[in-house]
Amino acid sequence: DAAGGAGGDEKSTKLLEALAQLQEARGEPQHALDIYMKLKRADQAFALIDKHEDLHLAIRDRVPELLAFDRSRAVRMLVGAVDTIAPAHVVAQLRASPRLLHVYLDALFDKDPKAGAAFHELQVGLYADFDYPKLLNFLEQSS
């Protein structure tokens, strides 16, 4: 159909959104999450994750993708889910993105200074590079 173009994309998007809602209604939130992430629908993806905590296991290997959607919501979620998404697992995925790694570890430290204790040496360099004014406070609290 020659007139399909952008309208076809919009129709496909609406169909995928409907499919995501159907998947969730059928009790398959992971499939719904995959669709929302493909569509880059951060609000729906995070709402689904908040509603179905068992999705933490499904997203534990998608940390950079989540941070790209909505950094502050992803960091809050990751910091609140340290029991299912271990800080070491997050750090391993963020090593190639030092600024994001700093944002995550800083939030983790603010919530619980002991939760990321294994990474305090790494954090010294990250604070020096990205948030020097907080370095002294970090050193005082982490020792």
mmCIF file of C-alpha atoms in Angstrom:
data_model
loop_
_atom_site.group_PDB
_atom_site.id
_atom_site.type_symbol
_atom_site.label_atom_id
_atom_site.label_comp_id
_atom_site.label_asym_id
_atom_site.label_seq_id
_atom_site.Cartn_x
_atom_site.Cartn_y
_atom_site.Cartn_z
ATOM 1 C CA ASP A 1 0.000 0.000 0.000
ATOM 2 C CA ALA A 2 1.728 3.169 -1.219
ATOM 3 C CA ALA A 3 0.144 5.349 1.452
ATOM 4 C CA GLY A 4 1.205 2.928 4.239
ATOM 5 C CA GLY A 5 4.561 4.523 5.181
ATOM 6 C CA ALA A 6 4.466 6.222 8.566
ATOM 7 C CA GLY A 7 0.834 5.253 9.120
ATOM 8 C CA GLY A 8 1.853 1.616 8.867
ATOM 9 C CA ASP A 9 4.497 2.167 11.555
ATOM 10 C CA GLU A 10 1.912 3.772 13.811
ATOM 11 C CA LYS A 11 -0.468 0.879 13.240
ATOM 12 C CA SER A 12 2.298 -1.630 14.008
ATOM 13 C CA THR A 13 3.133 0.242 17.191
ATOM 14 C CA LYS A 14 -0.506 0.232 18.309
ATOM 15 C CA LEU A 15 -0.746 -3.489 17.560
ATOM 16 C CA LEU A 16 2.412 -4.191 19.569
ATOM 17 C CA GLU A 17 1.097 -2.117 22.477
ATOM 18 C CA ALA A 18 -2.137 -4.099 22.390
ATOM 19 C CA LEU A 19 -0.141 -7.325 22.280
ATOM 20 C CA ALA A 20 1.850 -6.213 25.323
ATOM 21 C CA GLN A 21 -1.377 -5.546 27.237
ATOM 22 C CA LEU A 22 -2.701 -8.930 26.186
ATOM 23 C CA GLN A 23 0.510 -10.667 27.289
ATOM 24 C CA GLU A 24 0.276 -9.041 30.695
ATOM 25 C CA ALA A 25 -3.394 -9.970 31.027
ATOM 26 C CA ARG A 26 -2.486 -13.575 30.146
ATOM 27 C CA GLY A 27 0.013 -13.621 33.014
ATOM 28 C CA GLU A 28 3.110 -13.279 30.842
ATOM 29 C CA PRO A 29 4.573 -9.965 31.982
ATOM 30 C CA GLN A 30 8.055 -10.776 30.676
ATOM 31 C CA HIS A 31 6.730 -10.904 27.110
ATOM 32 C CA ALA A 32 4.912 -7.617 27.703
ATOM 33 C CA LEU A 33 8.121 -6.096 29.080
ATOM 34 C CA ASP A 34 10.080 -7.231 26.019
ATOM 35 C CA ILE A 35 7.557 -5.465 23.792
ATOM 36 C CA TYR A 36 7.581 -2.250 25.823
ATOM 37 C CA MET A 37 11.367 -2.211 25.768
ATOM 38 C CA LYS A 38 11.409 -2.800 22.020
ATOM 39 C CA LEU A 39 8.983 0.106 21.621
ATOM 40 C CA LYS A 40 11.069 2.189 24.057
ATOM 41 C CA ARG A 41 8.051 2.785 26.292
ATOM 42 C CA ALA A 42 9.798 3.612 29.563
ATOM 43 C CA ASP A 43 6.656 4.450 31.544
ATOM 44 C CA GLN A 44 4.956 1.167 30.679
ATOM 45 C CA ALA A 45 8.154 -0.848 31.182
ATOM 46 C CA PHE A 46 8.856 0.567 34.646
ATOM 47 C CA ALA A 47 5.201 0.326 35.679
ATOM 48 C CA LEU A 48 5.255 -3.337 34.706
ATOM 49 C CA ILE A 49 8.491 -3.959 36.617
ATOM 50 C CA ASP A 50 7.065 -2.191 39.681
ATOM 51 C CA LYS A 51 3.899 -4.277 39.467
ATOM 52 C CA HIS A 52 5.683 -7.617 38.940
ATOM 53 C CA GLU A 53 8.780 -7.828 41.133
ATOM 54 C CA ASP A 54 9.607 -11.223 39.632
ATOM 55 C CA LEU A 55 10.624 -9.261 36.515
ATOM 56 C CA HIS A 56 13.773 -8.166 38.352
ATOM 57 C CA LEU A 57 15.350 -11.441 37.272
ATOM 58 C CA ALA A 58 14.303 -10.785 33.677
ATOM 59 C CA ILE A 59 15.937 -7.366 33.628
ATOM 60 C CA ARG A 60 19.091 -8.110 35.586
ATOM 61 C CA ASP A 61 21.068 -8.478 32.355
ATOM 62 C CA ARG A 62 19.536 -5.385 30.750
ATOM 63 C CA VAL A 63 20.860 -2.710 33.101
ATOM 64 C CA PRO A 64 22.377 -0.391 30.453
ATOM 65 C CA GLU A 65 19.176 -0.577 28.415
ATOM 66 C CA LEU A 66 17.076 0.386 31.458
ATOM 67 C CA LEU A 67 19.382 3.274 32.296
ATOM 68 C CA ALA A 68 19.093 4.538 28.732
ATOM 69 C CA PHE A 69 15.283 4.643 29.125
ATOM 70 C CA ASP A 70 15.101 6.594 32.344
ATOM 71 C CA ARG A 71 18.272 6.917 34.383
ATOM 72 C CA SER A 72 16.761 8.092 37.667
ATOM 73 C CA ARG A 73 13.953 5.513 37.710
ATOM 74 C CA ALA A 74 16.340 2.725 36.750
ATOM 75 C CA VAL A 75 18.837 3.681 39.453
ATOM 76 C CA ARG A 76 16.089 3.860 42.111
ATOM 77 C CA MET A 77 14.804 0.468 41.028
ATOM 78 C CA LEU A 78 18.271 -1.125 40.981
ATOM 79 C CA VAL A 79 19.204 0.307 44.378
ATOM 80 C CA GLY A 80 15.921 -0.979 45.781
ATOM 81 C CA ALA A 81 16.411 -4.445 44.312
ATOM 82 C CA VAL A 82 19.869 -5.367 45.603
ATOM 83 C CA ASP A 83 18.516 -8.685 46.876
ATOM 84 C CA THR A 84 17.603 -9.836 43.368
ATOM 85 C CA ILE A 85 20.003 -7.743 41.277
ATOM 86 C CA ALA A 86 23.331 -7.846 43.089
ATOM 87 C CA PRO A 87 25.484 -4.721 42.958
ATOM 88 C CA ALA A 88 28.349 -6.804 41.510
ATOM 89 C CA HIS A 89 26.091 -7.773 38.614
ATOM 90 C CA VAL A 90 25.196 -4.137 37.921
ATOM 91 C CA VAL A 91 28.808 -2.973 38.241
ATOM 92 C CA ALA A 92 29.977 -5.607 35.765
ATOM 93 C CA GLN A 93 27.493 -4.280 33.176
ATOM 94 C CA LEU A 94 28.386 -0.633 33.759
ATOM 95 C CA ARG A 95 32.189 -0.807 33.789
ATOM 96 C CA ALA A 96 32.283 0.496 30.214
ATOM 97 C CA SER A 97 30.186 3.529 31.253
ATOM 98 C CA PRO A 98 32.011 5.120 34.199
ATOM 99 C CA ARG A 99 29.575 8.026 34.575
ATOM 100 C CA LEU A 100 26.595 5.660 34.829
ATOM 101 C CA LEU A 101 28.584 3.437 37.162
ATOM 102 C CA HIS A 102 29.235 6.453 39.379
ATOM 103 C CA VAL A 103 25.554 7.444 39.401
ATOM 104 C CA TYR A 104 24.551 3.905 40.439
ATOM 105 C CA LEU A 105 27.250 3.450 43.101
ATOM 106 C CA ASP A 106 26.622 6.930 44.513
ATOM 107 C CA ALA A 107 22.903 6.165 44.896
ATOM 108 C CA LEU A 108 23.716 2.779 46.405
ATOM 109 C CA PHE A 109 26.101 4.403 48.888
ATOM 110 C CA ASP A 110 23.476 7.024 49.813
ATOM 111 C CA LYS A 111 20.952 4.269 50.552
ATOM 112 C CA ASP A 112 23.322 1.920 52.377
ATOM 113 C CA PRO A 113 27.050 2.671 52.643
ATOM 114 C CA LYS A 114 27.797 -1.013 53.262
ATOM 115 C CA ALA A 115 25.860 -2.378 50.256
ATOM 116 C CA GLY A 116 28.597 -1.451 47.789
ATOM 117 C CA ALA A 117 31.560 -1.769 50.144
ATOM 118 C CA ALA A 118 33.373 -4.070 47.708
ATOM 119 C CA PHE A 119 33.459 -1.155 45.265
ATOM 120 C CA HIS A 120 34.589 1.655 47.572
ATOM 121 C CA GLU A 121 38.092 1.697 46.108
ATOM 122 C CA LEU A 122 36.606 2.023 42.631
ATOM 123 C CA GLN A 123 34.285 4.755 43.883
ATOM 124 C CA VAL A 124 37.165 6.937 45.044
ATOM 125 C CA GLY A 125 38.295 7.301 41.432
ATOM 126 C CA LEU A 126 34.726 7.800 40.223
ATOM 127 C CA TYR A 127 34.087 10.578 42.757
ATOM 128 C CA ALA A 128 37.404 12.178 41.776
ATOM 129 C CA ASP A 129 36.355 12.124 38.114
ATOM 130 C CA PHE A 130 32.651 12.946 38.339
ATOM 131 C CA ASP A 131 31.735 14.450 41.723
ATOM 132 C CA TYR A 132 34.848 15.739 43.437
ATOM 133 C CA PRO A 133 32.958 17.809 46.045
ATOM 134 C CA LYS A 134 31.441 14.594 47.470
ATOM 135 C CA LEU A 135 34.769 12.746 47.659
ATOM 136 C CA LEU A 136 35.730 13.892 51.164
ATOM 137 C CA ASN A 137 32.300 13.031 52.547
ATOM 138 C CA PHE A 138 32.497 9.620 50.863
ATOM 139 C CA LEU A 139 35.945 8.942 52.355
ATOM 140 C CA GLU A 140 34.756 9.947 55.834
ATOM 141 C CA GLN A 141 31.632 7.784 55.710
ATOM 142 C CA SER A 142 33.157 4.740 54.043
ATOM 143 C CA SER A 143 36.010 4.191 56.475
#
